[in-house]
């Protein structure tokens, strides 16, 4: 595989097979005309995701999924497991909750009118976290090498947020590309997300079916969906390629982060509702109350039928 960084590909090496969990949502399908670009969400859409989101997201999962404890079944805290696996030392002084609090604190410090949905750079978070005095003392180190920080971050992600390709994801991507659709991504993401996307097609992102200009990852912009920034970036890139917002359809599992946010940017929308782990209907969110996606798909292959 062409993964650009062997350390970060731990998220790929530790993948565990999963199947989607059926939902009771019924598909709503029709031909969508004049579409030139298909833009995808990653977690919960192209990838089955144990937590339904990238691990740095702090929304609780909606399903208690046994696969989210992948790797032996023991219920040891995932932060302790990740540090133990890479550094060989048990660190009972910290837990997943401590990591989440570090992320929440960082996000709160950067939230504002210009940045309603801040995104962390997870390697910075882990660098700060691992350099806590109590962890360094237990591990007997004065400073962590960046390579170790990356390894722990990737190992934690593999444990806390196991992923597996959504059925037919690669086939649908190839099928759409063969029909000359431009393909893109808007993802709440971290650095290892690219490894997972590359593993889907087994080809480097720059050489694969996605148009790099139409790939927008939240950690790069330090803002996340459903804030408008990532879709603003996408719409500008599409404009340069001569594609109007309404000539693109965005496919995602989350009625707020995906359907509402992409709809606000003028894109057509397809709600992916084929896996209970990642099903986010946001029924109690007033922003989603009157939101009707153009399509509701319960299998990704239905996109091939609607996008002739
Ligand atoms: Mg998603």
Coordinates of C-alpha atoms and ligand atoms in Angstrom, one line a residue:
X1 CA 0.0 0.0 0.0
X2 CA 1.1 3.5 -0.7
X3 CA 0.7 4.9 2.8
X4 CA 2.9 7.9 3.1
X5 CA 3.7 7.3 6.8
X6 CA 4.1 3.9 8.3
X7 CA 3.6 5.1 11.8
X8 CA 0.2 6.6 11.1
X9 CA -1.0 3.6 9.1
X10 CA -1.5 1.9 12.5
X11 CA -5.1 2.9 12.0
X12 CA -5.2 0.7 8.9
X13 CA -3.1 -2.1 10.3
X14 CA -5.4 -2.5 13.3
X15 CA -8.6 -2.4 11.4
X16 CA -11.2 -5.0 12.4
X17 CA -13.8 -6.4 10.0
X18 CA -17.3 -5.0 10.7
X19 CA -20.7 -5.1 9.0
X20 CA -23.2 -2.3 9.0
X21 CA -25.9 -2.6 11.6
X22 CA -29.3 -2.3 9.8
X23 CA -31.5 0.7 10.4
X24 CA -35.3 1.2 10.0
X25 CA -34.9 4.2 7.7
X26 CA -36.4 3.7 4.2
X27 CA -34.5 4.9 1.2
X28 CA -35.9 7.8 -0.8
X29 CA -34.5 7.7 -4.3
X30 CA -34.9 9.6 -7.6
X31 CA -32.7 10.6 -10.5
X32 CA -30.6 13.6 -9.8
X33 CA -30.0 15.6 -13.0
X34 CA -27.1 17.9 -13.8
X35 CA -24.8 16.6 -11.1
X36 CA -21.0 16.9 -12.0
X37 CA -19.4 16.3 -8.6
X38 CA -20.0 13.9 -5.8
X39 CA -18.5 14.9 -2.4
X40 CA -18.3 12.4 0.5
X41 CA -18.2 12.4 4.2
X42 CA -15.7 9.8 5.5
X43 CA -16.6 8.4 9.0
X44 CA -19.9 6.7 9.0
X45 CA -20.3 7.0 5.3
X46 CA -17.3 5.7 3.3
X47 CA -16.1 4.0 6.5
X48 CA -18.0 2.0 9.0
X49 CA -16.9 3.8 12.2
X50 CA -17.2 2.3 15.7
X51 CA -17.8 5.8 17.2
X52 CA -19.5 7.3 14.1
X53 CA -16.9 10.1 14.0
X54 CA -13.2 10.8 13.9
X55 CA -11.8 10.0 17.4
X56 CA -11.2 13.7 18.2
X57 CA -14.9 14.4 18.0
X58 CA -16.4 14.4 21.4
X59 CA -20.0 13.6 20.5
X60 CA -20.9 10.3 22.3
X61 CA -21.6 7.3 20.1
X62 CA -25.3 6.4 19.6
X63 CA -24.7 2.7 19.6
X64 CA -22.9 0.6 22.2
X65 CA -20.8 -1.3 19.6
X66 CA -18.8 -4.2 20.8
X67 CA -16.3 -3.5 17.9
X68 CA -15.4 -0.2 19.6
X69 CA -13.6 -2.4 22.1
X70 CA -11.7 -4.2 19.3
X71 CA -8.4 -5.8 20.0
X72 CA -9.0 -8.4 22.8
X73 CA -12.3 -7.6 24.4
X74 CA -10.9 -6.4 27.7
X75 CA -12.4 -3.1 28.9
X76 CA -9.1 -1.4 29.8
X77 CA -9.3 2.3 29.2
X78 CA -8.2 3.0 25.5
X79 CA -5.8 5.7 26.5
X80 CA -4.0 3.3 28.8
X81 CA -4.1 0.6 26.2
X82 CA -2.6 2.9 23.5
X83 CA 0.2 4.2 25.7
X84 CA 0.9 0.7 27.0
X85 CA 1.0 -0.8 23.5
X86 CA 3.5 1.8 22.2
X87 CA 5.6 2.6 25.3
X88 CA 5.3 -0.7 27.2
X89 CA 4.2 1.1 30.4
X90 CA 0.8 1.0 32.2
X91 CA -0.3 4.6 33.1
X92 CA -3.3 4.2 35.4
X93 CA -3.0 7.9 36.3
X94 CA -4.8 9.0 33.1
X95 CA -8.0 7.9 31.2
X96 CA -9.9 8.6 28.0
X97 CA -11.9 11.1 30.0
X98 CA -8.8 13.1 30.6
X99 CA -8.0 13.1 26.9
X100 CA -11.6 14.3 26.1
X101 CA -11.3 17.1 28.6
X102 CA -8.1 18.2 27.0
X103 CA -9.8 18.3 23.6
X104 CA -12.9 20.1 24.9
X105 CA -10.7 22.7 26.7
X106 CA -8.7 23.3 23.5
X107 CA -11.9 23.7 21.5
X108 CA -13.4 26.1 24.0
X109 CA -10.3 28.2 23.9
X110 CA -10.6 28.7 20.1
X111 CA -14.4 29.0 19.7
X112 CA -15.7 32.4 18.5
X113 CA -18.0 34.1 16.0
X114 CA -15.4 33.4 13.2
X115 CA -14.9 29.9 14.4
X116 CA -18.1 28.4 15.7
X117 CA -16.9 24.8 15.4
X118 CA -13.2 24.6 16.2
X119 CA -11.2 21.5 15.3
X120 CA -8.1 20.3 17.1
X121 CA -4.8 19.0 15.6
X122 CA -4.8 15.7 17.4
X123 CA -1.0 15.3 17.3
X124 CA -0.7 18.6 19.2
X125 CA -3.2 17.3 21.7
X126 CA -1.3 14.1 22.2
X127 CA 2.0 15.9 22.5
X128 CA 0.5 18.1 25.3
X129 CA -1.2 15.1 26.9
X130 CA 1.8 12.8 26.9
X131 CA 4.0 15.5 28.3
X132 CA 2.0 15.6 31.5
X133 CA 4.4 15.2 34.4
X134 CA 2.7 12.1 35.8
X135 CA 3.0 10.3 32.5
X136 CA 6.6 11.2 31.8
X137 CA 7.5 10.2 35.4
X138 CA 5.8 6.7 35.0
X139 CA 7.5 6.2 31.6
X140 CA 10.8 7.6 32.7
X141 CA 11.2 10.1 29.9
X142 CA 12.0 13.8 29.9
X143 CA 10.5 14.5 26.5
X144 CA 8.6 12.6 23.9
X145 CA 9.9 12.0 20.4
X146 CA 7.4 13.2 17.7
X147 CA 7.4 9.7 16.3
X148 CA 6.2 8.2 19.6
X149 CA 3.5 10.8 19.8
X150 CA 2.2 9.9 16.3
X151 CA 2.3 6.2 17.2
X152 CA 0.3 6.6 20.4
X153 CA -2.2 8.9 18.6
X154 CA -2.7 6.4 15.8
X155 CA -2.9 3.4 18.2
X156 CA -5.5 5.2 20.3
X157 CA -7.6 6.0 17.2
X158 CA -7.5 2.4 16.1
X159 CA -8.7 1.3 19.5
X160 CA -11.3 4.0 20.2
X161 CA -12.6 4.4 16.7
X162 CA -12.2 1.2 14.8
X163 CA -13.1 1.5 11.1
X164 CA -13.8 -0.8 8.2
X165 CA -14.7 0.1 4.6
X166 CA -18.5 0.5 4.1
X167 CA -19.8 -2.2 1.8
X168 CA -19.3 -1.2 -1.9
X169 CA -17.6 2.1 -1.0
X170 CA -14.7 1.3 -3.3
X171 CA -17.0 0.0 -6.1
X172 CA -19.2 3.2 -5.9
X173 CA -16.2 5.5 -5.9
X174 CA -14.7 3.7 -9.0
X175 CA -18.1 3.5 -10.7
X176 CA -18.7 7.3 -10.3
X177 CA -15.2 8.1 -11.4
X178 CA -15.7 6.0 -14.5
X179 CA -18.8 8.0 -15.3
X180 CA -16.6 11.2 -15.2
X181 CA -18.0 12.6 -12.0
X182 CA -15.5 14.7 -10.1
X183 CA -15.1 13.2 -6.6
X184 CA -14.3 15.0 -3.3
X185 CA -14.3 14.8 0.4
X186 CA -15.4 17.1 3.2
X187 CA -14.5 15.4 6.5
X188 CA -14.1 16.0 10.2
X189 CA -10.7 14.5 10.1
X190 CA -7.3 14.0 11.5
X191 CA -4.0 13.2 9.9
X192 CA -4.6 9.5 9.8
X193 CA -7.9 9.9 8.0
X194 CA -6.0 10.2 4.8
X195 CA -4.4 6.7 5.4
X196 CA -7.9 5.3 5.7
X197 CA -9.1 6.9 2.5
X198 CA -6.0 5.7 0.7
X199 CA -6.6 2.2 2.0
X200 CA -10.2 2.2 0.5
X201 CA -8.8 2.4 -3.0
X202 CA -5.3 1.1 -2.1
X203 CA -3.8 4.1 -3.8
X204 CA -2.2 7.3 -2.6
X205 CA -4.7 10.2 -2.3
X206 CA -2.9 12.3 -4.9
X207 CA -3.0 9.5 -7.5
X208 CA -6.5 8.1 -6.7
X209 CA -10.0 8.8 -7.8
X210 CA -10.5 11.9 -5.6
X211 CA -9.8 15.4 -6.9
X212 CA -7.3 16.8 -4.4
X213 CA -8.7 20.3 -4.9
X214 CA -12.1 19.0 -3.8
X215 CA -10.8 17.3 -0.6
X216 CA -11.3 19.4 2.6
X217 CA -10.1 18.0 5.9
X218 CA -11.1 19.8 9.1
X219 CA -7.8 19.5 10.9
X220 CA -6.1 21.5 8.2
X221 CA -8.5 24.4 8.7
X222 CA -8.9 23.9 12.5
X223 CA -12.7 24.1 12.0
X224 CA -15.2 21.3 11.7
X225 CA -18.6 20.6 10.3
X226 CA -21.3 21.8 10.8
X227 CA -19.6 25.2 10.7
X228 CA -19.7 26.8 7.3
X229 CA -15.9 27.1 6.7
X230 CA -15.2 23.7 5.2
X231 CA -18.1 23.9 2.7
X232 CA -17.0 27.5 1.9
X233 CA -13.6 26.1 0.9
X234 CA -15.2 23.4 -1.2
X235 CA -17.5 25.7 -3.0
X236 CA -14.7 28.1 -3.9
X237 CA -12.6 25.1 -5.2
X238 CA -15.6 23.9 -7.2
X239 CA -16.1 27.4 -8.6
X240 CA -12.5 27.4 -9.9
X241 CA -13.4 24.1 -11.6
X242 CA -16.5 25.6 -13.2
X243 CA -18.9 23.6 -11.0
X244 CA -21.8 25.4 -9.3
X245 CA -22.9 24.3 -5.8
X246 CA -26.2 22.8 -7.1
X247 CA -24.2 20.7 -9.6
X248 CA -22.7 18.8 -6.6
X249 CA -24.3 16.3 -4.3
X250 CA -22.9 15.7 -0.8
X251 CA -23.2 12.3 0.8
X252 CA -23.1 11.9 4.5
X253 CA -24.5 10.1 7.5
X254 CA -25.3 13.1 9.7
X255 CA -28.4 15.2 9.2
X256 CA -26.8 18.2 10.9
X257 CA -23.1 18.0 10.0
X258 CA -23.7 16.8 6.5
X259 CA -27.2 17.5 5.1
X260 CA -27.9 20.8 6.9
X261 CA -24.4 22.1 6.4
X262 CA -24.0 21.1 2.8
X263 CA -27.5 22.3 2.0
X264 CA -26.7 25.7 3.4
X265 CA -23.8 25.9 1.0
X266 CA -26.2 25.2 -1.9
X267 CA -25.2 21.6 -2.6
X268 CA -27.7 18.8 -3.2
X269 CA -27.7 16.3 -0.4
X270 CA -27.9 12.5 0.1
X271 CA -28.3 11.3 3.6
X272 CA -26.6 7.9 4.1
X273 CA -28.7 6.0 6.6
X274 CA -27.4 2.4 6.2
X275 CA -25.6 1.8 9.5
X276 CA -27.1 2.3 13.0
X277 CA -23.6 3.0 14.4
X278 CA -23.4 6.2 12.5
X279 CA -27.1 7.1 11.9
X280 CA -27.5 10.7 13.0
X281 CA -31.0 11.9 12.3
X282 CA -30.6 14.8 14.8
X283 CA -34.4 14.7 15.3
X284 CA -34.2 17.0 18.3
X285 CA -32.1 19.7 16.6
X286 CA -34.4 22.5 15.3
X287 CA -32.0 23.2 12.4
X288 CA -32.8 19.7 11.0
X289 CA -36.6 19.8 11.7
X290 CA -37.6 20.9 8.2
X291 CA -34.5 19.6 6.4
X292 CA -35.3 17.1 3.7
X293 CA -32.4 15.6 1.9
X294 CA -32.7 15.2 -1.9
X295 CA -31.9 11.5 -1.5
X296 CA -32.0 9.0 1.4
X297 CA -29.7 6.1 0.6
X298 CA -29.3 3.0 2.7
X299 CA -26.7 1.4 0.5
X300 CA -24.0 3.3 -1.3
X301 CA -24.7 1.5 -4.5
X302 CA -28.1 3.3 -4.7
X303 CA -26.0 6.4 -5.6
X304 CA -25.1 4.7 -8.9
X305 CA -28.8 4.3 -9.7
X306 CA -29.7 7.9 -8.9
X307 CA -26.7 9.5 -10.7
X308 CA -27.0 8.4 -14.3
Ligands
LIG1 MG1 -19.8 11.1 9.2

